[in-house]
Coordinates of C-alpha atoms and ligand atoms in Angstrom, one line a residue:
M1 CA 45.0 -107.6 -2.7
K2 CA 42.4 -109.6 -0.8
Y3 CA 38.6 -109.4 -1.2
D4 CA 35.7 -111.4 0.1
I5 CA 34.4 -111.7 -3.5
V6 CA 36.2 -111.2 -6.8
I7 CA 33.9 -110.9 -9.8
I8 CA 35.2 -111.6 -13.3
G9 CA 33.5 -109.3 -15.8
A10 CA 31.7 -106.0 -15.6
G11 CA 28.7 -106.7 -17.7
P12 CA 25.1 -106.6 -16.4
A13 CA 25.7 -109.9 -14.5
G14 CA 29.0 -108.8 -12.8
L15 CA 27.8 -105.3 -11.9
S16 CA 24.5 -106.6 -10.5
A17 CA 26.5 -109.1 -8.5
A18 CA 28.7 -106.3 -7.1
V19 CA 25.6 -104.3 -5.9
Y20 CA 24.2 -107.3 -4.1
A21 CA 27.6 -108.4 -2.6
R22 CA 28.3 -104.8 -1.3
R23 CA 24.8 -104.6 0.2
A24 CA 25.6 -107.8 2.0
G25 CA 28.6 -105.9 3.6
L26 CA 31.3 -107.7 1.7
T27 CA 34.5 -106.3 0.1
V28 CA 34.3 -106.7 -3.7
A29 CA 36.5 -106.3 -6.7
V30 CA 35.1 -106.4 -10.2
L31 CA 37.7 -107.1 -12.9
E32 CA 37.0 -106.1 -16.5
Q33 CA 39.3 -106.7 -19.5
N34 CA 37.5 -104.5 -22.0
I35 CA 34.8 -102.0 -21.4
Y36 CA 32.4 -101.5 -18.5
G37 CA 28.9 -102.7 -19.3
G38 CA 29.7 -105.7 -21.4
Q39 CA 27.9 -106.5 -24.6
I40 CA 25.1 -104.0 -24.1
V41 CA 27.4 -101.1 -25.1
N42 CA 27.0 -102.4 -28.6
T43 CA 23.2 -102.1 -28.5
P44 CA 21.6 -99.1 -30.1
E45 CA 18.5 -99.4 -28.0
V46 CA 17.3 -101.5 -25.1
E47 CA 13.6 -101.5 -24.5
N48 CA 13.0 -104.7 -22.7
Y49 CA 14.8 -104.1 -19.4
P50 CA 12.1 -103.6 -16.9
G51 CA 11.5 -100.2 -15.3
V52 CA 13.8 -98.0 -17.3
G53 CA 11.9 -97.6 -20.6
R54 CA 13.9 -97.0 -23.7
Q55 CA 17.6 -96.4 -23.3
T56 CA 20.7 -96.8 -25.4
G57 CA 23.0 -99.6 -24.4
V58 CA 25.7 -97.1 -23.4
E59 CA 23.2 -95.3 -21.1
L60 CA 22.2 -98.5 -19.4
A61 CA 25.8 -99.6 -19.1
M62 CA 26.7 -96.3 -17.4
A63 CA 23.7 -96.6 -15.1
L64 CA 24.8 -100.1 -14.1
Y65 CA 28.4 -99.1 -13.6
N66 CA 27.6 -96.0 -11.6
Q67 CA 25.2 -97.9 -9.3
A68 CA 27.9 -100.6 -8.6
A69 CA 30.6 -98.0 -8.1
D70 CA 28.4 -96.0 -5.7
T71 CA 28.1 -99.0 -3.4
G72 CA 31.9 -99.0 -3.0
A73 CA 32.9 -101.9 -5.2
D74 CA 36.4 -101.6 -6.7
I75 CA 35.8 -101.9 -10.4
V76 CA 39.2 -102.4 -12.1
L77 CA 40.1 -102.4 -15.8
E78 CA 42.3 -105.5 -15.8
G79 CA 41.8 -108.7 -17.7
V80 CA 41.9 -112.0 -15.9
T81 CA 44.6 -114.3 -17.3
E82 CA 44.7 -117.2 -14.9
V83 CA 42.6 -118.5 -12.0
R84 CA 43.3 -121.0 -9.2
L85 CA 39.8 -121.7 -7.9
Q86 CA 40.2 -125.0 -6.0
Q87 CA 42.3 -123.6 -3.2
D88 CA 41.6 -121.3 -0.2
P89 CA 41.9 -118.4 -0.7
K90 CA 41.2 -118.6 -4.4
V91 CA 43.6 -116.7 -6.6
V92 CA 42.7 -114.6 -9.7
V93 CA 45.6 -113.4 -11.7
T94 CA 45.1 -110.3 -14.0
T95 CA 47.1 -108.2 -16.4
G96 CA 47.8 -105.9 -13.4
G97 CA 48.5 -108.2 -10.5
E98 CA 47.1 -111.0 -8.3
Y99 CA 43.9 -111.0 -6.3
E100 CA 42.9 -113.3 -3.4
A101 CA 39.3 -114.1 -2.9
G102 CA 37.1 -116.0 -0.4
A103 CA 34.6 -116.6 -3.2
V104 CA 34.7 -116.0 -7.0
I105 CA 31.8 -115.1 -9.3
I106 CA 32.4 -115.7 -13.0
A107 CA 30.5 -113.3 -15.1
N108 CA 32.6 -113.1 -18.2
G109 CA 29.7 -113.3 -20.7
A110 CA 30.1 -114.6 -24.2
K111 CA 31.6 -113.5 -27.5
R112 CA 30.2 -113.2 -31.1
R113 CA 30.5 -116.3 -33.3
L114 CA 32.6 -116.1 -36.5
L115 CA 31.3 -117.0 -39.9
G116 CA 34.4 -118.9 -41.0
C117 CA 34.3 -118.2 -44.7
P118 CA 37.3 -117.2 -46.8
G119 CA 38.0 -113.4 -46.6
E120 CA 36.2 -112.9 -43.3
D121 CA 39.5 -112.7 -41.4
T122 CA 41.4 -110.8 -44.1
F123 CA 38.7 -108.0 -44.2
S124 CA 37.9 -107.9 -40.5
G125 CA 37.9 -104.2 -39.6
R126 CA 38.0 -103.3 -43.3
G127 CA 34.3 -103.9 -44.0
V128 CA 33.7 -107.1 -42.1
S129 CA 32.2 -106.1 -38.7
Y130 CA 30.6 -107.8 -35.8
C131 CA 28.9 -104.7 -34.5
A132 CA 26.4 -102.9 -36.6
T133 CA 25.9 -100.2 -34.0
C134 CA 29.6 -99.5 -33.8
D135 CA 30.4 -99.5 -37.5
G136 CA 27.1 -99.0 -39.3
A137 CA 27.5 -95.2 -39.6
F138 CA 30.8 -95.7 -41.6
F139 CA 28.6 -97.1 -44.4
R140 CA 26.0 -94.4 -44.5
G141 CA 24.3 -94.3 -48.0
K142 CA 26.1 -97.5 -49.1
E143 CA 24.9 -101.0 -49.9
V144 CA 25.8 -103.5 -47.2
S145 CA 25.0 -107.0 -46.1
I146 CA 24.3 -108.8 -42.9
V147 CA 24.2 -112.5 -42.1
G148 CA 22.2 -114.2 -39.4
G149 CA 18.7 -115.2 -38.4
G150 CA 18.1 -114.3 -34.7
N151 CA 17.0 -111.1 -33.0
T152 CA 20.4 -109.5 -33.2
A153 CA 20.6 -109.9 -36.9
L154 CA 17.1 -108.6 -37.3
E155 CA 17.7 -105.6 -35.0
D156 CA 20.9 -104.8 -36.8
A157 CA 19.3 -105.1 -40.2
L158 CA 16.7 -102.5 -39.2
F159 CA 19.4 -100.3 -37.8
L160 CA 21.5 -100.5 -41.0
A161 CA 18.5 -99.9 -43.2
N162 CA 18.1 -96.5 -41.5
N163 CA 21.6 -95.6 -42.4
C164 CA 22.4 -97.4 -45.6
S165 CA 20.9 -97.3 -49.1
K166 CA 20.3 -101.1 -49.2
V167 CA 20.7 -104.0 -46.9
Y168 CA 21.0 -107.7 -48.0
L169 CA 19.9 -109.9 -45.1
I170 CA 21.3 -113.4 -45.7
H171 CA 19.9 -116.3 -43.7
R172 CA 20.7 -120.0 -44.1
R173 CA 17.2 -121.2 -43.2
D174 CA 13.8 -120.5 -44.8
Q175 CA 12.5 -118.7 -41.7
F176 CA 13.9 -116.5 -39.0
R177 CA 14.5 -117.5 -35.3
G178 CA 13.9 -114.0 -34.0
S179 CA 10.7 -112.6 -32.5
K180 CA 7.7 -112.0 -34.7
I181 CA 7.6 -108.2 -34.2
L182 CA 11.1 -107.9 -35.5
V183 CA 10.5 -110.3 -38.4
D184 CA 7.5 -108.3 -39.5
A185 CA 9.4 -105.0 -39.3
V186 CA 12.3 -106.4 -41.4
V187 CA 9.9 -107.9 -44.0
A188 CA 8.1 -104.5 -44.3
K189 CA 11.3 -102.5 -44.7
Q190 CA 11.6 -101.4 -48.3
N191 CA 15.4 -101.3 -48.5
I192 CA 16.0 -104.7 -46.9
E193 CA 16.3 -107.6 -49.4
I194 CA 16.1 -111.0 -47.7
L195 CA 18.0 -114.0 -49.1
Y196 CA 16.6 -117.1 -47.5
D197 CA 18.3 -120.6 -47.6
S198 CA 21.6 -118.8 -48.5
T199 CA 25.1 -118.8 -47.1
V200 CA 28.0 -116.4 -47.5
E201 CA 30.8 -118.3 -49.3
E202 CA 33.4 -115.6 -49.6
V203 CA 34.2 -112.0 -48.9
T204 CA 36.2 -110.3 -51.7
G205 CA 37.8 -107.0 -52.4
S206 CA 41.2 -105.4 -52.8
D207 CA 42.0 -103.2 -49.9
K208 CA 38.5 -103.4 -48.3
V209 CA 35.3 -105.3 -48.8
E210 CA 33.9 -104.9 -52.3
A211 CA 31.6 -107.9 -52.7
I212 CA 30.4 -111.1 -51.1
R213 CA 29.7 -114.4 -52.9
V214 CA 26.4 -115.9 -51.8
R215 CA 25.1 -119.4 -52.5
N216 CA 21.5 -120.5 -52.5
K217 CA 21.6 -123.9 -50.8
L218 CA 18.5 -125.2 -52.6
S219 CA 19.4 -124.3 -56.2
G220 CA 23.1 -124.2 -55.8
E221 CA 23.2 -120.9 -57.7
E222 CA 25.8 -118.4 -56.7
Q223 CA 25.8 -114.6 -57.1
S224 CA 28.2 -111.8 -56.2
L225 CA 26.6 -108.9 -54.3
P226 CA 28.5 -105.6 -54.6
V227 CA 28.5 -104.4 -51.0
S228 CA 30.8 -102.3 -48.9
A229 CA 30.3 -104.2 -45.7
L230 CA 29.4 -107.6 -44.3
F231 CA 28.0 -107.5 -40.7
V232 CA 28.2 -110.9 -39.0
A233 CA 25.4 -111.6 -36.5
V234 CA 25.4 -115.4 -36.1
G235 CA 25.2 -115.8 -32.4
L236 CA 27.4 -116.2 -29.3
A237 CA 30.2 -118.4 -28.3
P238 CA 31.4 -118.8 -24.7
E239 CA 35.1 -118.3 -23.9
N240 CA 35.8 -120.4 -20.9
S241 CA 39.2 -121.9 -21.6
L242 CA 40.5 -120.2 -18.4
F243 CA 38.2 -122.3 -16.3
T244 CA 38.6 -125.7 -17.9
D245 CA 39.5 -128.5 -15.4
Q246 CA 38.4 -126.2 -12.5
V247 CA 34.6 -125.9 -13.1
E248 CA 32.5 -128.2 -15.1
L249 CA 31.6 -127.0 -18.6
S250 CA 28.8 -128.1 -21.0
E251 CA 29.6 -129.6 -24.4
A252 CA 29.1 -126.1 -26.0
G253 CA 31.6 -124.6 -23.5
Y254 CA 29.2 -122.8 -21.1
I255 CA 29.8 -123.2 -17.4
K256 CA 27.3 -125.7 -16.0
A257 CA 25.0 -124.2 -13.4
G258 CA 21.3 -124.2 -12.6
E259 CA 19.2 -121.3 -11.4
D260 CA 21.1 -121.3 -8.1
C261 CA 24.2 -120.1 -10.1
C262 CA 26.4 -122.7 -8.2
T263 CA 29.2 -124.3 -10.2
S264 CA 30.8 -127.7 -9.6
C265 CA 33.6 -125.9 -7.6
D266 CA 33.0 -125.0 -4.0
G267 CA 32.9 -121.2 -3.5
V268 CA 32.7 -120.5 -7.2
F269 CA 29.5 -119.0 -8.7
V270 CA 28.5 -118.1 -12.2
A271 CA 26.2 -115.4 -13.6
G272 CA 24.9 -114.3 -17.0
D273 CA 25.5 -115.4 -20.6
T274 CA 28.5 -117.6 -19.7
R275 CA 26.4 -120.2 -17.9
T276 CA 24.1 -122.9 -19.2
K277 CA 20.6 -121.2 -19.5
E278 CA 17.7 -120.8 -21.7
L279 CA 17.5 -117.0 -22.1
R280 CA 20.6 -114.8 -22.5
Q281 CA 19.4 -111.3 -21.9
I282 CA 20.2 -108.3 -19.7
V283 CA 17.4 -109.0 -17.3
T284 CA 18.4 -112.7 -16.8
A285 CA 22.1 -111.7 -16.5
A286 CA 21.2 -109.1 -13.8
A287 CA 19.0 -111.6 -12.0
D288 CA 21.9 -114.2 -12.1
G289 CA 24.2 -111.5 -10.6
A290 CA 21.8 -111.1 -7.6
V291 CA 21.4 -114.8 -7.1
A292 CA 25.2 -115.6 -7.4
A293 CA 26.2 -112.8 -5.0
T294 CA 23.6 -113.9 -2.4
A295 CA 24.7 -117.5 -2.8
A296 CA 28.4 -116.4 -2.4
A297 CA 27.6 -114.4 0.7
R298 CA 25.8 -117.4 2.3
W299 CA 28.7 -119.6 1.3
L300 CA 31.3 -117.3 2.9
D301 CA 29.2 -117.2 6.1
T302 CA 29.6 -121.0 6.6
H303 CA 33.2 -121.4 5.4
Ligands
FAD1 C1 24.1 -106.4 -30.4 C2 23.4 -106.9 -29.1 C3 22.1 -106.5 -28.8 C4 21.5 -106.9 -27.6 N1 20.3 -106.4 -27.3 C5 19.7 -106.8 -26.1 C6 18.5 -106.2 -25.7 O1 17.9 -105.4 -26.4 N2 17.9 -106.7 -24.5 C7 18.5 -107.6 -23.8 O2 18.0 -108.0 -22.7 N3 19.7 -108.2 -24.2 C8 20.3 -107.8 -25.3 N4 21.5 -108.4 -25.7 C9 22.1 -109.4 -24.9 C10 22.8 -108.9 -23.6 O3 23.6 -107.8 -24.0 C11 23.5 -110.0 -22.9 O4 22.6 -111.0 -22.6 C12 24.1 -109.4 -21.6 O5 25.0 -108.4 -21.8 C13 24.8 -110.5 -20.8 O6 25.4 -109.9 -19.7 P1 26.7 -110.6 -19.0 O7 27.1 -109.7 -17.9 O8 26.4 -112.0 -18.7 O9 27.8 -110.7 -20.1 P2 28.5 -109.5 -21.0 O10 27.6 -108.5 -21.3 O11 29.1 -110.3 -22.1 O12 29.7 -109.0 -20.0 C14 30.8 -109.8 -19.7 C15 32.0 -109.0 -19.4 O13 33.1 -109.8 -19.0 C16 34.3 -109.3 -19.6 N5 35.3 -110.4 -19.6 C17 35.3 -111.5 -20.4 N6 36.4 -112.2 -20.1 C18 37.1 -111.5 -19.2 C19 38.3 -111.7 -18.5 N7 39.1 -112.8 -18.8 N8 38.8 -110.8 -17.6 C20 38.0 -109.7 -17.3 N9 36.8 -109.5 -17.9 C21 36.4 -110.4 -18.8 C22 33.8 -108.9 -21.0 O14 34.7 -107.9 -21.5 C23 32.5 -108.2 -20.7 O15 32.6 -106.9 -20.4 C24 22.2 -107.9 -26.8 C25 23.4 -108.4 -27.2 C26 24.1 -107.9 -28.3 C27 25.5 -108.4 -28.7

């Protein structure tokens, strides 16, 4: 199969890129390994994407998908397993076949970071969760815990507090990194207990999570909290091993690019959370998609 542009990832960045590339008259394939819409399908509510008001992540994901599909982009549920980007045409290998492309846009997003404590892996899916929206309802009326200090952890703590009897919010520093409005809401919530300067040392239980061991970094004191779940919300990690040696990566593993979304490899562009950038949000991912597709179209015109 041959396309003008192959886009890796059907999150906000990839789907936005598809709309712009199709409107430039190009043939487009969007390849997705998991679920259309990317990370936002895990978001209970999005209220900061301009022009659409309040929506659930799933609603916004469906709107993005439908808009891209309506333009005539081929959106295919196949994971990319290998790329050969430094040749012409470029080749993208998936779980379903091989695609040739004039230009490639990488929009593969980022993944949640793991905590790395004993028991996390053992109890993953049995009380340890990385998605409060997906799994919070399983713990309705129970005592749960969440670890993290950014907006995601704060949003998730509020979401859990509406479903669970008590939420322990564990943060390794003495103040949160998230926005003030969320911090204020969390602090005001009666059934959220905040443990500052604290780390989760271990997740314990027999068949499923029964407790977590928490250590105060300042006093060294440890306590066991009887909880049914630990939600991990400690940030993102890029997964760009597919592209090593073909495009330049930052030390942290993000694909190096400026606001022009151009990578170090000719004819390869990058959009969204996977690239080096200050703000990883839906609006910036969608904007990147537009920029990357426009740059790719121009590049194709001259090559
Ligand atoms: C819980 C949560 C709440 C959030 N809330 C908000 C919010 O309220 N407002 C906001 O603006 N932002 C929010 N964000 C951030 C926002 O979701 C991201 O910034 C945005 O989704 C990034 O879009 P993206 O397209 O770059 O990447 P992603 O959304 O990560 O999409 C990348 C896609 O690429 C796919 N992919 C990866 N590797 C491959 C491969 N090898 N082959 C094929 N496909 C692949 C992935 O499966 C994924 O679908 C939230 C994030 C989370 C996790």
